[in-house]
Amino acid sequence: MSNNSGGVWDAKSRQVYRRLLGYSARYWPIGLIAIVGMLIDGGGLALFNQMLKILVDKLFRDKDAYWIFWMPIWIIGIFYVRALGTFASDYGISYIGRHVVQVMQRDVFSAYLKLPAAYFGNEPSGQQVSRVTYTSEQVASASSDALKIAVTDGFTVIAMFAVMLYNNAYLTLSLLIMVPAIALVATVVSRRYRRISRRIQGTMGSVAGTVEESVGAHREVRIYGGQAHESARFGAVTQQTRRLNLKIAATNAASGSTVQIIASTAMAALVYLGTRPQVINQISPGIFLTVLIAMGTMLASLKRLTTVQSNIQRGLSAAEDIFEVIDLPAEVDTGTSVLTRTRGDLRFEDVRLTYPRNNFEALRGLDLHCAPGTVTALVGRSGSGKSSLVSLLPRFVAPTQGRIVLDGNDYQNYTLASLRKQIAWVGQNVMLFDDTVGNNIAYGELAGASEADIVAAAEAANAMEFIARMPQGLHTPIGQSGNTLSGGQRQRIAIARAILKNAPILVLDEATSALDTESERLIQQALQRLMKDRTTLVIAHRLSTIEHANLIAVLDQGRIVERGTHAELIALGGHYAALHRMQFNDSPGQVRG
Ligand SMILES: Nc1ncnc2c1ncn2[C@@H]1O[C@H](COP(=O)(O)OP(=O)(O)OP(=O)(O)O)[C@@H](O)[C@H]1O
Ligand SMILES: [Mg+2]
């Protein structure tokens, strides 16, 4: 992570900085205009400052008629031009900043779309959200602030120094006290900054995550009385954020006050130098005032300049976090051959799977052949590895050992995209999008489907029955993650989506678990027609739904312990027969109606 030992500008920072510049490089013409605006801004101030000498000496001491006429016009002129400069610099910087934010957000988001499934389990989703909403904003605001201060105030300091030197080199000596001391303050401040910024980003993620979880689980919170627990948790993360932000505020405030103290000393030195008996008669009031005010202006700029480092640090640590995610390797796709349409001859050969996160071996040497056009049912206790086995198919996870052979080829040889095109999937947790019913069925690559096809799929999934009753039919919006629908309705939409995809491999993981027996029977009939020319893998706890499967495999602790047809397994009198007895004799309540 951040490296504080090697000073502020270590190699890593320089690298991040250069990459960040790359993001704004294409907006260089606007950047140039903005910088010219900043120079006009600072220059206008310097020019006005120089006019002060004339104001005091020529207008009020000498009563010079020429200047009495021209001075108001000059003032208006200077500030009108300066206003243009300020506008160009402010708007130009924001223009670049907003574009950079958008590009960063897009890059992070597209990284999320291509990262491997394992990544999402490892990082809290709050962090992932706040990286897009908060961290990328930080990059732009911090770096545009930094640029603006560095150029405008940097130039102002130089211009004021020139004003002072031009008017009276002797008085300028007072700066010798101020400048080194302020430089020291700036270095000390920026050291503290970077680490704190990093930690703030982390806590912003925790805040987002906590809110997301508590809002998402609002029912559980109410029923189980989790309010106190949730507020305590939220209190703790916001307290942490506040503490870190206050640390930064304290650093800024302390540096501000220190600069002020240093400045007053320098100011006193200026007055002391200007009032020595040898010089007091040689310096006109106008010159003295001009130098004094130039010094005051320089001071304000120097004070802002001490925060430049901290802004840069804030931007850099935000950018670093973003680049780390953008640079993460995408899903491995070593496959080269493109699978057009598989025959659906699927073979699992001694497949083992260990989840890296907890080193848990979910599949322990499993052989299974699913012949084209057949239905293979996976049954077994909860946690026996059924979902793990089917999640290997679209290569969400790769087998730790053994291989999966599709049409006689190791499935790793196929490109990910073409492999996934072969699979229609109804998962254990149905995910829907904030869109219309129709667009949820014809999702992604199915988006071009005709309305007739969508209706046919919805009919096969027994979904048309409730869709037709919705106010706008297929065009009814279903709210975020389909929260206006019942569990069974959501499942039927997912089934319709799978039917519409019309892929040669069909995976149904507890696809009808939330349905009543009547709807389930209707869908079974539709699926039966569908299953004829494809390879189907069905996972079901309700054994009545899989009795007709060509092959039933019983899983236990990551192994297949029994296999055969329904009749064979009943005759065998083992695990399956026992399960079946339990469901049909002892506890008929198991079959929901
Ligand atoms: N992403 C994961 N990381 C670590 N362990 C996991 C992960 N997913 C599943 N497991 C573990 O692997 C085992 C098998 O899980 P799996 O989801 O395959 O079971 P299942 O047979 O589908 O169960 P159910 O019938 O309840 O859906 C479980 O013990 C589970 O704890
Ligand atoms: Mg499962």
XYZ file of C-alpha atoms and ligand atoms in Angstrom:
625
model
C 0.000 0.000 0.000
C 1.220 3.508 0.693
C 4.883 3.903 1.341
C 5.670 6.592 3.855
C 9.299 5.820 4.468
C 10.688 7.274 1.274
C 9.267 10.776 1.544
C 6.205 12.060 -0.221
C 7.360 11.642 -3.783
C 8.437 8.037 -3.835
C 8.592 6.159 -7.103
C 5.109 4.732 -6.650
C 3.558 8.188 -6.221
C 5.325 9.459 -9.300
C 4.008 6.526 -11.279
C 0.421 7.045 -10.083
C 0.800 10.748 -10.758
C 1.972 10.218 -14.302
C -0.866 7.837 -14.988
C -3.331 10.337 -13.575
C -1.974 13.018 -15.858
C -2.602 10.632 -18.719
C -6.307 10.732 -17.904
C -6.466 14.492 -18.340
C -3.929 14.770 -21.149
C -6.493 14.714 -23.929
C -8.133 17.826 -22.507
C -4.916 19.821 -22.814
C -6.391 22.701 -24.879
C -8.925 23.374 -22.139
C -6.216 22.940 -19.545
C -4.165 25.553 -21.368
C -7.051 28.016 -21.382
C -7.606 27.355 -17.678
C -3.939 27.947 -16.906
C -3.957 31.194 -18.879
C -7.028 32.123 -16.809
C -5.107 31.398 -13.619
C -2.174 33.519 -14.755
C -4.533 36.392 -15.567
C -6.092 35.911 -12.139
C -2.757 36.141 -10.317
C -1.335 38.775 -12.648
C -4.383 41.015 -12.232
C -3.915 40.929 -8.509
C -0.250 41.860 -8.835
C -1.064 44.708 -11.184
C -3.701 46.043 -8.833
C -1.218 45.838 -6.035
C 1.227 47.931 -8.031
C -1.552 50.492 -8.580
C -1.807 50.951 -4.817
C 1.475 52.799 -4.808
C 0.127 55.220 -7.387
C -3.130 55.473 -5.482
C -1.430 56.617 -2.323
C 1.489 58.608 -3.726
C 0.031 60.147 -6.902
C -3.619 60.569 -5.966
C -3.561 61.459 -2.331
C -0.085 62.894 -1.809
C 0.540 64.648 -5.178
C -3.136 65.126 -6.234
C -2.102 64.210 -9.803
C -5.023 65.103 -12.157
C -4.092 62.485 -14.803
C -4.260 59.643 -12.296
C -7.318 61.032 -10.556
C -9.099 60.615 -13.909
C -7.616 57.280 -14.968
C -7.469 55.355 -11.700
C -11.171 54.274 -11.520
C -11.017 53.186 -15.161
C -7.881 51.159 -14.509
C -9.499 49.455 -11.531
C -12.555 48.515 -13.558
C -10.388 47.327 -16.445
C -8.151 45.164 -14.249
C -11.022 43.480 -12.483
C -13.120 42.887 -15.604
C -10.230 41.119 -17.269
C -9.474 39.259 -14.063
C -13.107 38.119 -13.853
C -12.762 36.542 -17.316
C -9.599 34.807 -16.166
C -11.273 33.484 -13.015
C -14.194 32.153 -15.036
C -11.937 30.417 -17.546
C -9.829 28.819 -14.826
C -12.731 27.706 -12.628
C -14.869 26.327 -15.407
C -11.953 24.842 -17.336
C -10.701 22.984 -14.285
C -14.156 21.684 -13.447
C -14.650 20.618 -17.051
C -11.523 18.503 -16.998
C -12.251 17.249 -13.483
C -15.759 16.061 -14.318
C -14.560 14.305 -17.458
C -11.818 12.560 -15.524
C -14.320 11.437 -12.874
C -16.589 9.996 -15.524
C -13.776 8.125 -17.239
C -12.582 6.742 -13.901
C -16.070 5.669 -12.916
C -16.482 3.982 -16.262
C -13.125 2.204 -15.926
C -13.874 0.963 -12.420
C -17.332 -0.174 -13.444
C -16.064 -2.053 -16.466
C -13.429 -3.650 -14.243
C -16.276 -4.886 -12.030
C -17.940 -6.400 -15.089
C -14.910 -8.433 -16.027
C -13.423 -9.415 -12.671
C -13.621 -13.090 -11.664
C -16.525 -14.194 -9.470
C -14.169 -14.850 -6.538
C -13.320 -11.149 -6.280
C -16.830 -10.207 -5.264
C -16.834 -12.491 -2.287
C -13.556 -11.057 -1.034
C -14.233 -7.341 -0.942
C -17.252 -5.909 0.881
C -19.771 -4.515 -1.599
C -19.796 -1.193 0.273
C -16.154 -0.689 -0.714
C -17.004 -1.491 -4.305
C -19.812 1.035 -4.374
C -17.929 3.811 -2.623
C -14.988 3.388 -4.966
C -17.268 4.592 -7.743
C -19.217 7.204 -5.788
C -16.645 8.623 -3.373
C -13.097 7.673 -4.279
C -13.276 8.674 -7.926
C -14.741 12.050 -6.906
C -11.798 12.504 -4.579
C -9.366 12.066 -7.406
C -10.920 14.846 -9.435
C -11.634 17.316 -6.671
C -8.267 16.842 -5.019
C -6.240 17.042 -8.180
C -8.130 19.965 -9.682
C -7.860 21.870 -6.401
C -4.169 21.080 -6.329
C -3.615 22.250 -9.877
C -5.553 25.425 -9.360
C -3.776 26.347 -6.164
C -0.377 25.393 -7.500
C -0.734 27.554 -10.590
C -2.777 30.521 -9.339
C -1.136 30.843 -5.965
C 2.274 29.793 -7.172
C 2.111 32.538 -9.775
C 0.684 35.025 -7.271
C 3.617 34.399 -4.943
C 6.087 34.989 -7.739
C 4.263 38.095 -8.933
C 4.063 39.537 -5.434
C 7.715 38.835 -4.924
C 8.415 40.753 -8.121
C 6.212 43.621 -6.918
C 8.094 43.763 -3.625
C 11.498 43.560 -5.248
C 10.624 46.176 -7.847
C 9.402 48.620 -5.236
C 11.966 48.081 -2.574
C 14.568 45.348 -2.472
C 15.585 46.238 1.064
C 12.116 45.641 2.525
C 11.909 42.345 0.658
C 14.579 41.045 3.028
C 11.808 40.442 5.559
C 10.757 37.464 3.462
C 13.917 35.667 4.464
C 12.169 34.894 7.739
C 8.927 33.767 6.218
C 9.622 31.535 3.254
C 11.849 28.800 4.745
C 9.603 28.480 7.797
C 6.511 28.042 5.652
C 8.243 25.502 3.457
C 9.020 23.530 6.593
C 5.366 23.591 7.678
C 4.240 22.369 4.255
C 6.564 19.374 4.374
C 5.547 18.377 7.872
C 1.848 18.601 6.990
C 1.971 16.520 3.837
C 3.741 13.668 5.610
C 0.744 13.100 7.818
C -1.711 13.297 5.016
C -1.487 10.333 2.798
C -2.016 7.607 5.335
C -5.077 9.375 6.745
C -6.596 9.744 3.257
C -6.224 6.040 2.628
C -7.988 5.214 5.842
C -10.807 7.665 5.109
C -11.522 5.877 1.842
C -11.721 2.616 3.745
C -14.189 3.986 6.274
C -16.348 5.559 3.547
C -16.671 2.044 2.153
C -17.682 0.696 5.552
C -20.278 3.426 5.953
C -21.774 2.584 2.557
C -21.661 -1.141 3.298
C -23.367 -0.782 6.668
C -26.155 1.328 5.222
C -26.616 -1.058 2.322
C -26.900 -4.043 4.615
C -29.244 -2.458 7.159
C -31.518 -1.022 4.497
C -31.535 -4.265 2.535
C -32.381 -6.246 5.663
C -34.965 -3.774 6.932
C -37.466 -6.548 7.659
C -35.039 -8.702 9.617
C -33.948 -5.620 11.557
C -37.528 -4.944 12.598
C -38.621 -8.479 13.337
C -35.536 -9.442 15.300
C -35.238 -6.069 16.987
C -31.835 -5.339 15.455
C -32.210 -1.556 15.582
C -29.896 -1.052 18.540
C -27.283 -3.344 17.043
C -27.441 -1.661 13.642
C -27.229 1.854 15.086
C -24.278 0.821 17.196
C -22.533 -0.625 14.163
C -23.323 2.457 12.100
C -22.284 4.705 14.996
C -18.923 2.980 15.168
C -18.113 3.382 11.471
C -19.265 6.999 11.279
C -17.307 7.792 14.415
C -14.210 6.411 12.772
C -14.845 8.556 9.676
C -15.397 11.638 11.792
C -12.237 11.006 13.765
C -10.088 10.685 10.659
C -11.647 13.731 9.026
C -11.029 15.727 12.174
C -7.421 14.582 12.173
C -7.074 16.125 8.745
C -8.920 19.245 9.888
C -6.604 19.523 12.893
C -3.566 19.232 10.664
C -4.925 21.906 8.350
C -5.924 24.218 11.166
C -2.581 23.828 12.898
C -0.691 24.576 9.712
C -2.947 27.595 9.064
C -2.259 29.035 12.485
C 1.431 28.337 12.246
C 1.613 30.112 8.916
C -0.206 33.056 10.471
C 2.276 33.263 13.326
C 5.209 33.070 10.969
C 3.622 35.726 8.802
C 3.007 38.141 11.623
C 6.649 37.840 12.584
C 7.659 38.626 9.024
C 5.199 41.514 8.952
C 6.696 42.889 12.139
C 10.140 42.517 10.607
C 8.945 44.483 7.582
C 7.717 47.351 9.739
C 10.902 47.230 11.785
C 13.081 47.343 8.675
C 11.000 50.126 7.103
C 11.165 52.376 10.137
C 14.930 52.360 10.741
C 16.180 56.006 10.947
C 18.401 55.538 7.866
C 15.518 54.433 5.611
C 12.343 55.914 7.021
C 12.705 59.086 4.964
C 13.571 57.325 1.737
C 10.451 55.145 1.568
C 7.244 56.816 0.427
C 3.973 55.808 2.142
C 2.771 54.379 -1.196
C 5.778 52.116 -1.562
C 5.537 50.975 2.012
C 1.819 50.198 1.653
C 2.356 48.379 -1.649
C 5.071 46.178 -0.212
C 3.016 45.504 2.900
C -0.066 44.506 0.936
C 1.966 42.491 -1.553
C 3.349 40.612 1.392
C -0.142 40.051 2.805
C -1.382 38.729 -0.528
C 1.645 36.513 -0.874
C 0.944 35.217 2.572
C -2.614 34.159 1.770
C -1.310 32.338 -1.294
C 1.457 30.674 0.656
C -1.090 29.509 3.187
C -3.081 27.844 0.427
C 0.070 26.441 -1.089
C 0.789 24.529 2.111
C -2.406 22.554 1.435
C -1.371 21.661 -2.114
C 0.654 18.717 -0.958
C -2.229 17.424 1.094
C -4.594 17.733 -1.856
C -2.141 15.921 -4.055
C -1.787 13.206 -1.450
C -5.540 12.844 -1.167
C -5.890 12.587 -4.930
C -2.968 10.203 -5.279
C -4.119 7.769 -2.645
C -7.597 7.781 -4.181
C -6.149 7.261 -7.649
C -3.916 4.483 -6.383
C -6.908 2.626 -4.970
C -8.759 3.002 -8.255
C -5.825 1.928 -10.402
C -5.330 -1.157 -8.236
C -8.829 -2.328 -9.120
C -8.569 -1.358 -12.772
C -5.333 -3.347 -12.980
C -6.688 -6.514 -11.384
C -6.526 -9.425 -13.792
C -9.809 -10.167 -15.513
C -11.370 -13.613 -15.562
C -8.899 -16.101 -16.972
C -9.888 -17.012 -20.469
C -7.245 -19.259 -21.971
C -9.704 -20.811 -24.381
C -9.070 -20.312 -28.057
C -11.646 -22.375 -29.885
C -15.074 -20.937 -30.370
C -17.930 -23.252 -29.566
C -20.810 -22.609 -31.942
C -23.383 -25.067 -30.642
C -22.425 -27.905 -28.380
C -23.956 -31.339 -28.760
C -24.241 -31.249 -25.013
C -22.083 -34.265 -24.274
C -20.862 -33.362 -20.820
C -18.424 -35.314 -18.692
C -17.035 -34.532 -15.261
C -13.792 -36.454 -14.733
C -12.502 -36.815 -11.180
C -13.450 -33.233 -10.445
C -12.308 -31.651 -7.218
C -13.008 -28.169 -6.022
C -11.464 -26.382 -3.057
C -12.721 -22.880 -2.344
C -9.611 -20.755 -1.819
C -11.300 -18.416 0.655
C -11.772 -20.966 3.408
C -9.797 -23.867 1.945
C -12.971 -25.922 2.006
C -13.072 -28.925 -0.285
C -16.616 -28.826 -1.639
C -16.150 -31.482 -4.349
C -13.949 -34.496 -3.670
C -13.325 -36.492 -6.840
C -16.510 -36.690 -8.800
C -17.223 -38.491 -12.071
C -20.420 -37.913 -13.997
C -21.538 -38.269 -17.584
C -24.497 -36.268 -18.861
C -25.445 -37.576 -22.291
C -26.928 -35.256 -24.935
C -30.682 -34.911 -24.710
C -30.885 -36.336 -21.190
C -31.873 -34.981 -17.821
C -29.491 -35.484 -14.954
C -30.819 -34.775 -11.508
C -28.594 -33.918 -8.573
C -30.032 -34.566 -5.163
C -28.530 -34.623 -1.739
C -28.388 -32.864 1.557
C -27.968 -29.145 1.827
C -24.281 -28.295 1.528
C -23.431 -31.534 -0.293
C -21.974 -29.637 -3.266
C -24.774 -29.581 -5.845
C -24.602 -25.849 -6.604
C -20.809 -25.971 -6.504
C -20.821 -28.666 -9.169
C -23.034 -26.766 -11.605
C -21.207 -23.461 -10.969
C -18.170 -25.072 -12.571
C -19.995 -25.206 -15.888
C -19.923 -21.500 -16.821
C -16.430 -21.422 -15.226
C -17.371 -19.113 -12.367
C -14.822 -21.232 -10.556
C -12.350 -23.615 -12.105
C -11.961 -27.173 -10.851
C -8.948 -27.473 -8.564
C -8.291 -30.901 -10.025
C -9.708 -33.127 -12.727
C -11.400 -31.817 -15.852
C -14.696 -31.169 -17.478
C -15.063 -32.454 -21.003
C -17.592 -31.040 -23.410
C -18.077 -32.743 -26.802
C -14.830 -34.615 -26.180
C -12.721 -31.495 -25.501
C -11.510 -30.067 -22.221
C -13.901 -27.191 -21.690
C -11.012 -24.868 -20.804
C -10.204 -24.862 -24.519
C -13.367 -22.973 -25.379
C -13.542 -19.234 -25.059
C -15.508 -18.083 -22.030
C -18.022 -16.132 -24.073
C -18.794 -18.994 -26.445
C -18.999 -21.482 -23.577
C -21.436 -19.319 -21.662
C -23.581 -18.919 -24.761
C -24.296 -22.641 -24.501
C -25.775 -22.413 -21.041
C -29.173 -21.280 -19.837
C -29.328 -20.995 -16.091
C -31.908 -20.567 -13.393
C -30.049 -20.104 -10.148
C -30.961 -20.688 -6.548
C -31.177 -16.920 -5.979
C -33.047 -15.186 -8.775
C -31.588 -11.834 -9.752
C -33.771 -9.340 -11.600
C -33.011 -5.823 -12.797
C -34.798 -2.531 -12.302
C -36.542 -2.636 -15.678
C -39.734 -3.915 -17.269
C -40.844 -7.554 -17.096
C -40.198 -7.969 -20.814
C -36.677 -6.552 -20.611
C -35.926 -8.825 -17.678
C -36.884 -11.847 -19.741
C -35.080 -10.644 -22.861
C -31.979 -9.618 -20.919
C -28.472 -8.994 -22.266
C -27.810 -10.739 -25.545
C -31.465 -11.717 -25.698
C -32.436 -8.041 -25.957
C -33.286 -8.304 -29.656
C -35.944 -10.987 -29.115
C -39.339 -10.372 -30.691
C -42.321 -9.764 -28.457
C -43.911 -12.977 -29.756
C -40.872 -15.009 -28.615
C -40.907 -13.319 -25.227
C -44.585 -14.091 -24.778
C -44.027 -17.712 -25.838
C -41.198 -18.072 -23.298
C -43.277 -16.434 -20.593
C -46.159 -18.767 -21.422
C -43.938 -21.847 -21.205
C -42.730 -20.624 -17.829
C -46.357 -20.227 -16.752
C -45.571 -16.549 -16.174
C -47.963 -15.008 -18.690
C -50.763 -15.778 -16.256
C -49.616 -13.030 -13.840
C -47.875 -10.793 -16.386
C -51.139 -10.357 -18.299
C -52.748 -9.069 -15.117
C -50.087 -6.380 -14.621
C -51.126 -2.847 -15.587
C -48.849 -2.578 -18.629
C -48.309 -6.278 -19.271
C -44.775 -7.039 -20.426
C -43.945 -3.335 -20.222
C -44.614 -3.055 -16.496
C -41.559 -1.922 -14.485
C -40.797 -4.313 -11.632
C -38.786 -2.058 -9.312
C -35.320 -2.611 -7.945
C -34.394 -6.323 -7.978
C -38.022 -7.098 -8.732
C -39.266 -6.227 -5.274
C -42.834 -5.812 -6.485
C -43.007 -9.516 -7.350
C -43.551 -12.621 -5.264
C -40.818 -15.236 -4.928
C -42.605 -17.631 -7.294
C -43.223 -14.874 -9.843
C -39.538 -13.998 -9.812
C -38.627 -17.629 -10.390
C -40.985 -17.868 -13.328
C -39.416 -14.794 -14.938
C -35.999 -16.394 -14.522
C -37.301 -19.591 -16.102
C -38.795 -17.628 -19.006
C -35.391 -15.987 -19.494
C -33.725 -19.404 -19.626
C -36.329 -20.735 -22.039
C -35.908 -17.734 -24.316
C -32.152 -18.271 -24.429
C -32.798 -21.683 -25.987
C -29.310 -22.933 -25.142
C -28.159 -26.552 -25.512
C -27.293 -26.860 -21.816
C -29.921 -26.044 -19.231
C -29.146 -25.726 -15.537
C -32.014 -25.544 -13.068
C -30.823 -25.072 -9.503
C -33.931 -25.250 -7.300
C -35.665 -23.395 -10.122
C -39.205 -24.163 -9.005
C -38.688 -24.311 -5.245
C -40.923 -21.292 -4.575
C -43.836 -22.485 -6.696
C -47.059 -24.245 -5.775
C -47.434 -27.817 -7.041
C -49.904 -26.809 -9.717
C -47.623 -24.170 -11.356
C -44.685 -26.476 -10.886
C -46.479 -29.245 -12.765
C -47.329 -26.875 -15.626
C -43.729 -25.683 -15.879
C -42.468 -29.246 -15.673
C -44.558 -30.101 -18.721
C -43.213 -27.125 -20.646
C -39.653 -27.914 -19.586
C -40.117 -31.551 -20.542
C -40.770 -30.476 -24.125
C -37.793 -28.162 -23.918
C -35.436 -30.760 -22.431
C -35.801 -33.171 -25.337
C -32.956 -31.870 -27.449
C -30.675 -30.510 -24.798
C -28.609 -31.562 -21.822
C -30.285 -30.655 -18.594
C -28.968 -30.585 -15.051
C -31.673 -30.286 -12.425
C -31.139 -29.748 -8.747
C -34.180 -30.284 -6.586
C -34.988 -31.017 -3.009
C -38.533 -31.978 -3.909
C -38.008 -35.418 -5.351
C -41.360 -35.511 -7.155
C -39.932 -33.088 -9.706
C -37.056 -35.328 -10.778
C -38.613 -38.784 -10.877
C -38.474 -38.859 -14.665
C -34.822 -37.890 -14.926
C -32.657 -40.205 -17.026
C -30.057 -40.247 -14.309
C -30.269 -39.327 -10.665
C -26.992 -38.697 -8.838
C -27.060 -38.535 -5.073
C -24.354 -36.300 -3.617
C -22.996 -36.474 -0.138
C -20.093 -34.388 1.139
C -18.790 -33.650 -2.333
C -18.999 -37.213 -3.669
C -21.565 -39.124 -5.684
C -22.723 -41.897 -3.421
C -25.472 -43.379 -5.590
C -26.547 -43.112 -9.195
C -29.278 -44.606 -11.356
C -32.869 -44.086 -12.417
C -35.637 -43.516 -9.946
C -36.744 -47.135 -10.093
C -33.194 -48.458 -9.732
C -32.454 -46.260 -6.735
C -35.704 -47.139 -4.999
C -34.917 -50.805 -5.544
C -31.399 -50.260 -4.186
C -32.889 -49.108 -0.886
C -30.056 -46.675 -0.042
C -29.855 -42.901 0.523
C -32.284 -42.014 -2.232
C -34.880 -44.531 -1.138
C -34.624 -43.190 2.394
C -35.030 -39.606 1.244
C -37.971 -40.605 -0.893
C -39.647 -42.443 1.963
C -39.266 -39.415 4.192
C -40.818 -37.054 1.678
C -43.726 -39.197 0.637
C -44.730 -41.118 3.730
C -43.480 -39.607 6.922
C -43.833 -35.945 6.191
C -46.327 -35.160 3.469
C -46.170 -31.520 4.612
C -42.841 -31.365 2.780
C -44.754 -31.192 -0.481
C -46.111 -27.701 -0.541
C -49.507 -27.089 -2.055
N -18.082 -19.269 -2.391
C -17.849 -20.193 -1.457
N -16.756 -20.088 -0.677
C -16.494 -21.008 0.252
N -17.255 -22.077 0.511
C -18.362 -22.254 -0.209
C -18.728 -21.322 -1.232
N -19.875 -21.727 -1.797
C -20.218 -22.869 -1.162
N -19.313 -23.189 -0.204
C -19.347 -24.383 0.657
O -19.357 -25.518 -0.167
C -20.263 -26.506 0.318
C -21.238 -26.907 -0.784
O -22.049 -25.784 -1.098
P -23.146 -25.857 -2.230
O -23.707 -24.513 -2.385
O -22.554 -26.498 -3.426
O -24.215 -26.837 -1.565
P -25.610 -27.327 -2.148
O -25.524 -28.796 -2.267
O -25.970 -26.558 -3.349
O -26.566 -26.949 -0.929
P -28.091 -26.425 -0.974
O -28.942 -27.600 -1.214
O -28.273 -25.885 0.402
O -28.180 -25.398 -2.019
C -20.958 -25.885 1.516
O -20.422 -26.483 2.675
C -20.608 -24.432 1.468
O -20.369 -23.960 2.768
Mg -27.350 -25.086 -3.754
